[in-house]
Amino acid sequence: MTQQHIEAVCGRPAAADPYETGSVPVERSVWSLDHTPPAYRRLDADLEADIVVVGAGVVGASLSLHLAEQGVDTVLIDAAQPADAASGRNAGHVQPYLLSLEPLEALPGKGRPLLDCLIENRNIVFDLCARHAIDADQVHSGLLEVARKKSPELETKAQRWAALGLEVEILGPERLRPLLGTERYVSGTLWRNGGCVNPFLFTNGMVGAAIDQGARVYGDSPALACERHGGRWKLRTASGSVLADRVVLCTNGHVGAGFHPQLARTQFPLLACGLATRPLPQALLELINPTRVALSQHPAGLYPMVVDGKGRLITATIPGVGRAHRSDIHFRYFLRHLRRVHPEVGNLRIELETYWTGMTHNSSAVYERAYPKFYRVEEGVFALMNFGSWGNQLGPMMGMDVARALAADRPDNAVLGCERPAEVRFPGLFSTKLRRFLIPAARLADRFDLV
Ligand SMILES: Cc1cc2nc3c(=O)[nH]c(=O)nc-3n(C[C@H](O)[C@H](O)[C@H](O)COP(=O)(O)OP(=O)(O)OC[C@H]3O[C@@H](n4cnc5c(N)ncnc54)[C@H](O)[C@@H]3O)c2cc1C
């Protein structure tokens, strides 16, 4: 497939490259291809509420739903429409564990409340879908991390989490072969509480459920200012405002926001890209991944993969510098990987359906000491953000937990604690390191089949 053909499918990169900023239209994302959720109207009135939530990604949607469920009068506004940003563009993996337990030490109760919350809500995505009749093409098929060598690191991690209460198994080649139709991997851990979800539908589903519980939702309404108003806060948009006791910013990076701009420097932004093939024949899917388990590879993780309900293969990665718009390159890498793992794919015609990019903030996959944060920005203004590549699972979970803490008027009781925003040093350094050096090095190793 040529770049020309791909541009015909995915569009030509514009001068100010929206691929590089993660702002190509969300319609490019595979998750929105077959769906047109409701469009919420602009806020054009002066409203009052107990809490106004800014940002209708997976985090703000869950927070609003759980606040409304507890009888808190909630308004949710978004600069665009729900799941327009990272939550509509991700790789669809539901990952029920944390990479590192180290940061727990710094949390309230040495992280025990967070751990308890993680274990108790280990199936939260699937539970929420069931409870609110959300059809998000979710599959509770498990998340499988595979390795080409026996990996003591994977095994230790699995044992630790199993002891804590997650359902996780260590698999050898004989169990992996029927699951993945390949002899390539000798070791794997199957996290049974994980799986895959269409994050665009999931987020939109939670927004719909929040409305059912009484929340009011507005789209196309960027928050422009957040000002003190007596003992309350007034959040202004271009054509309206919300006067509320509390404001919670769930804006992920908060980049470009004129109010509380320091929040944009609390994390390490990173560009990621995703692509999807056209639907594959059922016979081939039966061979490659009959159970639709969500896949990731250890240690490099260059080709995470899920299969959607239509039989498309979906993967995501980090583009090298200057390569964000190069769907041809990323598709070629993926095909090479697929043919290596499944030689029987051979010369079968597999076509790219769509390619997109998006921004994540704190890639916990690499920067594993960075957990999501619940900030007290001012008295009455909070922020829940920095979910890295863990938003699908931790987003709904922390949204639920913070809703519980705020509804009880005890923000400090959130399992993440509630801290003042602290700026990180050199926020751009992480992306540079990864996109300029680590990813190109991993690609080189991959080319020679060394990882
Ligand atoms: C390519 C890619 C692959 C990924 N893969 C995975 C994965 O497999 N599994 C996983 O768990 N995570 C994954 N992630 C990360 C995951 O998508 C994020 O952690 C998660 O979506 C963050 O959710 P959020 O609600 O914090 O932010 P977002 O989804 O970014 O939502 C923030 C919202 O705030 C709104 N907003 C911003 N500023 C304003 C303003 N001033 N006024 C009003 N609204 C505003 C935006 O319009 C947006 O809708 C991936 C991310 C990317 C980009």
Coordinates of C-alpha atoms and ligand atoms in Angstrom, one line a residue:
M1 CA 0.0 0.0 0.0
T2 CA 1.5 3.3 -1.0
Q3 CA 1.5 6.6 1.0
Q4 CA -0.7 8.0 -1.8
H5 CA -3.3 5.3 -1.2
I6 CA -3.1 5.7 2.5
E7 CA -3.6 9.5 2.2
A8 CA -6.7 8.7 0.1
V9 CA -8.0 6.7 3.0
C10 CA -6.8 8.8 5.9
G11 CA -6.3 12.2 4.4
R12 CA -3.2 14.3 3.7
P13 CA -1.3 15.7 6.6
A14 CA -1.8 19.5 6.9
A15 CA 0.9 22.1 7.1
A16 CA 0.6 22.5 10.9
D17 CA 0.6 18.8 11.3
P18 CA -2.4 17.6 13.3
Y19 CA -0.9 14.2 13.5
E20 CA 2.0 15.6 15.5
T21 CA -0.4 17.3 17.9
G22 CA -2.7 14.4 18.2
S23 CA -5.6 16.5 16.9
V24 CA -6.6 14.7 13.7
P25 CA -10.4 14.4 13.8
V26 CA -11.6 11.6 16.1
E27 CA -13.5 10.3 13.1
R28 CA -10.2 8.8 12.0
S29 CA -10.1 6.7 15.1
V30 CA -11.3 3.1 14.5
W31 CA -13.4 3.4 17.6
S32 CA -15.7 6.0 16.1
L33 CA -15.9 4.5 12.6
D34 CA -19.2 2.8 12.8
H35 CA -20.9 5.0 15.4
T36 CA -22.5 8.4 15.7
P37 CA -23.2 9.1 19.4
P38 CA -25.4 12.0 20.4
A39 CA -23.9 15.5 20.0
Y40 CA -24.4 17.6 23.0
R41 CA -25.3 21.2 22.6
R42 CA -23.2 24.2 23.5
L43 CA -23.6 25.8 26.9
D44 CA -25.5 29.1 26.2
A45 CA -26.9 29.9 29.7
D46 CA -25.8 30.8 33.2
L47 CA -26.3 27.7 35.3
E48 CA -25.7 26.7 38.9
A49 CA -24.6 23.3 40.1
D50 CA -23.0 21.6 43.1
I51 CA -20.0 20.5 41.0
V52 CA -18.9 21.3 37.4
V53 CA -16.7 18.7 35.7
V54 CA -14.6 19.9 32.9
G55 CA -13.6 17.3 30.3
A56 CA -15.8 14.4 29.1
G57 CA -13.1 11.8 28.6
V58 CA -13.2 8.4 30.3
V59 CA -12.2 10.1 33.6
G60 CA -14.7 13.0 33.6
A61 CA -17.5 10.8 32.3
S62 CA -17.0 8.3 35.2
L63 CA -16.7 11.1 37.7
S64 CA -19.9 12.7 36.5
L65 CA -21.8 9.4 36.5
H66 CA -20.8 8.5 40.0
L67 CA -21.5 12.0 41.3
A68 CA -24.9 12.1 39.8
E69 CA -25.6 8.6 41.1
Q70 CA -25.0 10.0 44.6
G71 CA -27.4 12.8 44.1
V72 CA -24.8 15.5 43.5
D73 CA -26.1 18.2 41.1
T74 CA -23.5 17.9 38.3
V75 CA -22.8 19.7 35.1
L76 CA -20.2 18.2 32.6
I77 CA -18.8 20.3 29.9
D78 CA -16.4 19.5 27.1
A79 CA -14.4 21.6 24.6
A80 CA -15.6 19.3 21.9
Q81 CA -17.8 16.2 22.4
P82 CA -17.3 13.2 24.7
A83 CA -14.3 11.0 23.9
D84 CA -13.0 13.4 21.4
A85 CA -9.4 13.3 22.8
A86 CA -7.3 10.4 24.2
S87 CA -10.4 8.4 25.3
G88 CA -11.6 8.1 21.7
R89 CA -8.2 7.3 20.3
N90 CA -6.6 4.7 22.5
A91 CA -5.6 1.1 22.0
G92 CA -8.6 -0.4 23.8
H93 CA -6.6 -2.4 26.4
V94 CA -8.2 -2.8 29.8
Q95 CA -5.2 -3.4 32.2
P96 CA -6.2 -4.4 35.7
Y97 CA -2.8 -4.0 37.4
L98 CA -0.2 -1.3 38.0
L99 CA 3.3 -1.6 36.6
S100 CA 5.0 -0.7 39.8
L101 CA 4.0 -0.9 43.4
E102 CA 6.7 1.5 44.5
P103 CA 4.7 4.7 44.4
L104 CA 2.2 3.2 46.8
E105 CA 4.6 4.1 49.7
A106 CA 3.9 7.8 49.1
L107 CA 0.1 7.5 49.1
P108 CA -2.3 7.7 52.1
G109 CA -2.1 4.5 54.2
K110 CA 1.0 3.5 52.2
G111 CA -1.3 2.9 49.3
R112 CA -3.4 0.2 51.0
P113 CA -6.7 2.0 50.2
L114 CA -5.7 2.3 46.5
L115 CA -4.8 -1.4 46.4
D116 CA -8.1 -2.4 48.0
C117 CA -9.9 -0.2 45.5
L118 CA -8.0 -1.8 42.6
I119 CA -8.8 -5.3 43.8
E120 CA -12.4 -4.6 44.7
N121 CA -13.1 -2.9 41.3
R122 CA -10.8 -5.1 39.2
N123 CA -13.7 -5.7 36.7
I124 CA -14.9 -2.2 36.7
V125 CA -15.2 -1.6 33.0
F126 CA -17.2 -4.7 32.5
D127 CA -19.3 -4.1 35.6
L128 CA -20.2 -0.6 34.6
C129 CA -21.1 -1.7 31.1
A130 CA -23.4 -4.4 32.6
R131 CA -24.9 -2.1 35.2
H132 CA -25.7 0.7 32.8
A133 CA -26.5 -1.4 29.7
I134 CA -23.5 0.1 27.8
D135 CA -22.7 -1.7 24.6
A136 CA -19.0 -0.8 24.1
D137 CA -17.9 -4.0 22.2
Q138 CA -16.3 -4.9 25.6
V139 CA -14.8 -8.4 25.8
H140 CA -13.8 -9.7 29.2
S141 CA -11.3 -12.0 27.5
G142 CA -8.2 -11.2 29.7
L143 CA -5.0 -9.3 28.9
L144 CA -2.1 -11.5 27.9
E145 CA 1.5 -10.3 28.2
V146 CA 3.8 -12.5 26.2
A147 CA 7.5 -13.0 26.1
R148 CA 9.9 -14.9 23.8
K149 CA 12.0 -15.9 26.7
K150 CA 11.0 -17.1 30.2
S151 CA 10.7 -13.9 32.1
P152 CA 11.3 -13.9 35.9
E153 CA 10.2 -10.3 35.9
L154 CA 6.7 -11.1 34.5
E155 CA 6.4 -14.1 36.8
T156 CA 7.2 -12.1 39.9
K157 CA 4.8 -9.4 39.0
A158 CA 2.0 -11.9 38.4
Q159 CA 2.7 -13.7 41.7
R160 CA 2.6 -10.4 43.6
W161 CA -0.7 -9.4 42.1
A162 CA -2.2 -12.9 42.5
A163 CA -1.3 -12.7 46.2
L164 CA -3.1 -9.4 46.4
G165 CA -6.3 -10.8 44.8
L166 CA -6.1 -10.4 41.0
E167 CA -6.9 -13.4 38.9
V168 CA -3.7 -13.9 37.0
E169 CA -2.0 -17.0 35.6
I170 CA 1.4 -17.8 34.3
L171 CA 1.2 -19.7 31.0
G172 CA 3.8 -21.8 29.3
P173 CA 4.1 -22.5 25.5
E174 CA 1.6 -25.3 25.6
R175 CA -1.1 -23.0 26.9
L176 CA -0.1 -20.1 24.7
R177 CA -0.2 -22.0 21.4
P178 CA -3.9 -22.6 21.2
L179 CA -4.6 -19.0 22.5
L180 CA -2.4 -17.3 19.9
G181 CA -1.8 -19.9 17.2
T182 CA 1.9 -19.4 17.3
E183 CA 5.0 -21.1 18.7
R184 CA 6.8 -17.8 19.0
Y185 CA 6.2 -17.1 22.7
V186 CA 7.4 -19.3 25.5
S187 CA 6.0 -17.4 28.4
G188 CA 3.0 -15.3 29.2
T189 CA 0.8 -13.9 32.0
L190 CA -2.9 -13.9 31.5
W191 CA -4.6 -11.2 33.6
R192 CA -8.1 -12.5 33.6
N193 CA -9.7 -9.3 34.9
G194 CA -8.5 -7.4 31.8
G195 CA -9.7 -7.5 28.2
C196 CA -10.7 -4.9 25.6
V197 CA -13.2 -2.2 25.1
N198 CA -14.2 0.4 22.6
P199 CA -13.2 3.4 24.7
F200 CA -15.1 5.8 22.5
L201 CA -18.4 3.9 23.1
F202 CA -17.6 3.3 26.7
T203 CA -17.0 6.9 27.5
N204 CA -20.1 8.0 25.6
G205 CA -22.0 5.2 27.4
M206 CA -21.0 6.6 30.8
V207 CA -22.0 10.1 29.7
G208 CA -25.4 8.8 28.7
A209 CA -25.7 7.0 32.0
A210 CA -24.7 10.2 33.9
I211 CA -27.6 12.0 32.1
D212 CA -30.0 9.2 33.1
Q213 CA -28.9 9.9 36.7
G214 CA -29.6 13.6 36.4
A215 CA -26.3 15.2 35.2
R216 CA -26.4 18.0 32.6
V217 CA -24.0 17.7 29.7
Y218 CA -22.7 20.3 27.2
G219 CA -20.4 19.9 24.2
D220 CA -18.4 22.4 22.1
S221 CA -17.9 24.5 25.2
P222 CA -14.3 25.1 26.0
A223 CA -13.9 26.4 29.5
L224 CA -12.1 29.7 29.2
A225 CA -11.9 31.0 32.8
C226 CA -12.4 29.8 36.3
E227 CA -12.9 32.6 38.8
R228 CA -13.8 32.9 42.4
H229 CA -17.3 34.2 43.0
G230 CA -18.0 34.7 46.7
G231 CA -17.5 31.3 48.3
R232 CA -18.1 29.6 44.9
W233 CA -16.5 29.3 41.5
K234 CA -17.7 30.6 38.2
L235 CA -16.6 28.6 35.2
R236 CA -17.0 30.6 32.0
T237 CA -17.3 29.4 28.4
A238 CA -17.7 31.7 25.3
S239 CA -21.5 31.7 25.7
G240 CA -22.4 30.7 29.2
S241 CA -21.2 29.9 32.7
V242 CA -21.6 27.5 35.6
L243 CA -21.6 28.8 39.1
A244 CA -20.6 25.8 41.4
D245 CA -19.4 25.0 44.8
R246 CA -16.6 22.9 43.3
V247 CA -14.9 22.5 40.0
V248 CA -13.1 19.3 38.9
L249 CA -10.8 19.5 35.8
C250 CA -10.5 16.2 33.9
T251 CA -8.8 17.7 31.0
N252 CA -5.9 15.2 30.7
G253 CA -3.0 17.5 29.6
H254 CA -4.7 20.8 30.2
V255 CA -2.5 22.1 27.4
G256 CA -3.6 25.5 26.0
A257 CA -6.0 26.2 28.9
G258 CA -5.6 29.8 30.0
F259 CA -6.7 29.1 33.6
H260 CA -4.5 27.2 36.0
P261 CA -2.0 26.7 33.2
Q262 CA 0.5 25.2 35.7
L263 CA -1.4 22.0 35.4
A264 CA 0.0 21.5 32.0
R265 CA 3.4 21.2 33.5
T266 CA 2.6 18.5 36.0
Q267 CA 3.1 15.7 33.5
F268 CA 5.1 14.3 30.6
P269 CA 3.1 14.6 27.4
L270 CA 3.6 11.9 24.8
L271 CA 2.3 11.4 21.3
A272 CA 1.0 8.0 20.4
C273 CA -0.5 6.6 17.2
G274 CA -3.0 3.9 16.4
L275 CA -4.0 1.9 13.4
A276 CA -6.6 -0.6 12.4
T277 CA -6.8 -3.1 9.5
R278 CA -9.9 -3.7 7.5
P279 CA -11.9 -6.6 9.0
L280 CA -10.1 -10.0 8.5
P281 CA -11.8 -13.2 7.5
Q282 CA -13.2 -15.2 10.5
A283 CA -11.0 -18.2 9.6
L284 CA -7.9 -16.1 10.0
L285 CA -9.0 -14.6 13.2
E286 CA -9.7 -18.1 14.6
L287 CA -6.1 -18.8 13.9
I288 CA -4.6 -15.6 15.2
N289 CA -6.7 -14.8 18.3
P290 CA -9.8 -16.8 18.7
T291 CA -10.7 -15.6 22.2
R292 CA -10.1 -11.9 21.4
V293 CA -7.7 -11.7 24.3
A294 CA -5.9 -8.2 24.5
L295 CA -2.2 -8.7 23.7
S296 CA 1.0 -7.0 24.7
Q297 CA 4.6 -8.1 24.4
H298 CA 7.3 -8.1 27.0
P299 CA 9.7 -6.3 27.2
A300 CA 9.4 -4.0 24.2
G301 CA 5.7 -3.8 23.7
L302 CA 5.9 -2.5 20.2
Y303 CA 2.7 -4.2 19.0
P304 CA -0.1 -4.3 21.5
M305 CA -3.1 -5.7 19.8
V306 CA -6.8 -6.1 20.2
V307 CA -9.5 -7.5 17.8
D308 CA -12.7 -5.5 17.5
G309 CA -16.2 -6.9 17.0
K310 CA -15.9 -6.5 13.3
G311 CA -12.7 -8.5 13.1
R312 CA -10.3 -5.6 12.6
L313 CA -6.8 -5.9 14.2
I314 CA -6.0 -2.7 16.2
T315 CA -2.6 -1.7 17.4
A316 CA -0.9 1.4 18.8
T317 CA 2.7 2.6 19.2
I318 CA 4.8 5.7 19.6
P319 CA 5.9 7.4 16.4
G320 CA 9.5 8.5 16.0
V321 CA 10.1 12.2 15.5
G322 CA 8.9 13.5 12.2
R323 CA 7.0 10.3 11.6
A324 CA 3.6 11.0 13.2
H325 CA 1.8 11.2 9.9
R326 CA 3.5 8.2 8.3
S327 CA 0.8 5.6 8.5
D328 CA 2.6 3.7 5.7
I329 CA 5.6 3.1 7.9
H330 CA 3.7 2.1 11.0
F331 CA 1.4 -0.2 9.0
R332 CA 4.5 -1.9 7.4
Y333 CA 6.1 -2.5 10.8
F334 CA 2.8 -4.1 12.0
L335 CA 2.5 -6.3 9.0
R336 CA 6.1 -7.5 9.4
H337 CA 5.4 -8.4 13.0
L338 CA 2.2 -10.2 12.1
R339 CA 3.9 -12.2 9.4
R340 CA 6.7 -13.2 11.7
V341 CA 4.3 -14.3 14.5
H342 CA 1.9 -16.0 12.0
P343 CA 3.9 -17.1 8.9
E344 CA 0.6 -18.6 7.6
V345 CA -0.7 -15.0 7.1
G346 CA 1.9 -15.0 4.3
N347 CA 0.8 -13.0 1.4
L348 CA -2.8 -12.7 2.4
R349 CA -4.1 -9.3 1.6
I350 CA -4.4 -7.3 4.8
E351 CA -5.3 -3.6 4.3
L352 CA -5.1 -0.6 6.5
E353 CA -8.5 0.9 7.3
T354 CA -7.6 3.9 9.4
Y355 CA -4.7 5.6 11.2
W356 CA -4.8 8.3 13.9
T357 CA -2.8 9.9 16.7
G358 CA -3.6 11.2 20.2
M359 CA -1.9 12.6 23.2
T360 CA -1.3 10.7 26.4
H361 CA 0.1 12.3 29.5
N362 CA 2.5 10.3 31.6
S363 CA 3.1 7.0 29.9
S364 CA 3.1 4.8 32.9
A365 CA 4.4 2.0 30.6
V366 CA 7.8 3.7 30.6
Y367 CA 7.5 6.2 33.4
E368 CA 6.2 3.8 35.8
R369 CA 6.6 5.9 38.9
A370 CA 3.9 8.2 37.7
Y371 CA 0.4 7.3 39.0
P372 CA -2.6 9.4 38.2
K373 CA -3.0 12.4 40.3
F374 CA -5.9 14.1 42.2
Y375 CA -4.9 17.7 42.8
R376 CA -6.2 20.4 44.9
V377 CA -5.5 23.4 42.6
E378 CA -7.2 26.0 44.8
E379 CA -9.7 25.6 47.6
G380 CA -12.7 24.2 45.8
V381 CA -10.9 23.6 42.5
F382 CA -9.6 20.1 41.8
A383 CA -8.0 18.2 39.0
L384 CA -8.0 14.5 38.2
M385 CA -5.5 13.7 35.5
N386 CA -2.3 12.2 34.3
F387 CA -3.6 8.7 33.6
G388 CA -0.9 7.7 31.1
S389 CA -1.6 4.5 29.2
W390 CA -3.8 3.2 32.1
G391 CA -7.0 5.4 31.6
N392 CA -9.4 2.7 30.5
Q393 CA -9.2 0.9 33.8
L394 CA -8.0 3.6 36.2
G395 CA -10.1 6.3 34.7
P396 CA -13.5 4.9 35.7
M397 CA -12.1 3.6 39.0
M398 CA -10.6 6.9 40.1
G399 CA -13.6 8.8 38.8
M400 CA -15.8 6.6 41.0
D401 CA -13.5 7.0 44.0
V402 CA -13.1 10.8 43.7
A403 CA -16.9 11.0 43.3
R404 CA -17.3 9.2 46.6
A405 CA -14.8 11.5 48.3
L406 CA -16.4 14.7 47.0
A407 CA -19.9 13.6 47.6
A408 CA -18.9 13.1 51.3
D409 CA -17.1 16.4 51.2
R410 CA -13.9 14.6 52.1
P411 CA -11.6 15.1 49.1
D412 CA -8.6 14.1 51.2
N413 CA -10.1 10.7 51.6
A414 CA -9.6 9.9 47.9
V415 CA -7.5 6.8 47.6
L416 CA -4.9 8.8 45.6
G417 CA -4.8 11.4 48.3
C418 CA -5.2 15.0 47.3
E419 CA -2.1 16.9 46.7
R420 CA -1.0 20.4 45.4
P421 CA 0.0 20.3 41.8
A422 CA 3.8 20.1 41.4
E423 CA 5.5 21.0 38.2
V424 CA 7.8 18.4 36.7
R425 CA 11.2 19.5 35.5
F426 CA 11.7 19.4 31.7
P427 CA 8.3 18.1 30.7
G428 CA 9.4 17.6 27.1
L429 CA 12.4 15.6 27.9
F430 CA 10.6 12.3 28.3
S431 CA 9.0 12.5 24.8
T432 CA 12.3 13.5 23.2
K433 CA 14.1 10.6 24.9
L434 CA 11.5 8.1 23.8
R435 CA 10.7 9.3 20.3
R436 CA 14.3 10.2 19.3
F437 CA 16.2 7.4 21.0
L438 CA 14.4 4.5 22.7
I439 CA 11.8 3.9 20.0
P440 CA 14.2 4.0 17.1
A441 CA 16.5 1.7 19.0
A442 CA 13.6 -0.7 19.8
R443 CA 12.6 -0.6 16.1
L444 CA 16.1 -1.5 15.0
A445 CA 16.2 -4.4 17.4
D446 CA 12.8 -5.5 16.1
R447 CA 13.9 -5.3 12.5
F448 CA 16.7 -7.8 13.3
D449 CA 14.2 -9.9 15.3
L450 CA 16.2 -9.3 18.5
V451 CA 13.3 -8.5 20.8
Ligands
LIG1 C1 -2.8 6.1 20.9 C2 -3.2 5.9 22.4 C3 -3.2 4.6 22.9 C4 -3.6 4.3 24.2 N1 -3.8 3.1 24.7 C5 -4.3 2.9 25.9 C6 -4.8 1.6 26.2 O1 -4.7 0.6 25.5 N2 -5.3 1.4 27.5 C7 -5.5 2.4 28.4 O2 -6.0 2.2 29.5 N3 -5.1 3.7 28.0 C8 -4.5 3.9 26.8 N4 -4.2 5.2 26.4 C9 -4.4 6.3 27.4 C10 -5.8 6.7 27.6 O3 -6.4 6.9 26.4 C11 -5.9 7.9 28.6 O4 -5.2 7.6 29.8 C12 -7.3 8.3 28.9 O5 -8.1 8.4 27.7 C13 -7.3 9.7 29.6 O6 -8.6 10.0 29.8 P1 -9.0 11.5 30.3 O7 -10.4 11.5 30.5 O8 -8.1 11.9 31.4 O9 -8.5 12.4 29.1 P2 -9.1 12.7 27.6 O10 -9.8 11.5 27.0 O11 -8.0 13.3 26.8 O12 -10.3 13.7 27.8 C14 -10.0 15.1 28.2 C15 -11.2 15.9 27.7 O13 -11.0 17.2 28.2 C16 -11.5 18.1 27.3 N5 -11.0 19.4 27.5 C17 -9.7 19.8 27.5 N6 -9.5 21.1 27.8 C18 -10.8 21.6 28.0 C19 -11.3 22.9 28.3 N7 -10.6 23.9 28.5 N8 -12.7 23.0 28.4 C20 -13.5 21.9 28.3 N9 -13.0 20.7 28.0 C21 -11.7 20.5 27.8 C22 -11.1 17.5 25.9 O14 -11.9 18.0 24.9 C23 -11.3 16.0 26.2 O15 -12.5 15.5 25.8 C24 -3.8 5.5 25.1 C25 -3.7 6.8 24.6 C26 -3.4 7.0 23.3 C27 -3.3 8.4 22.7

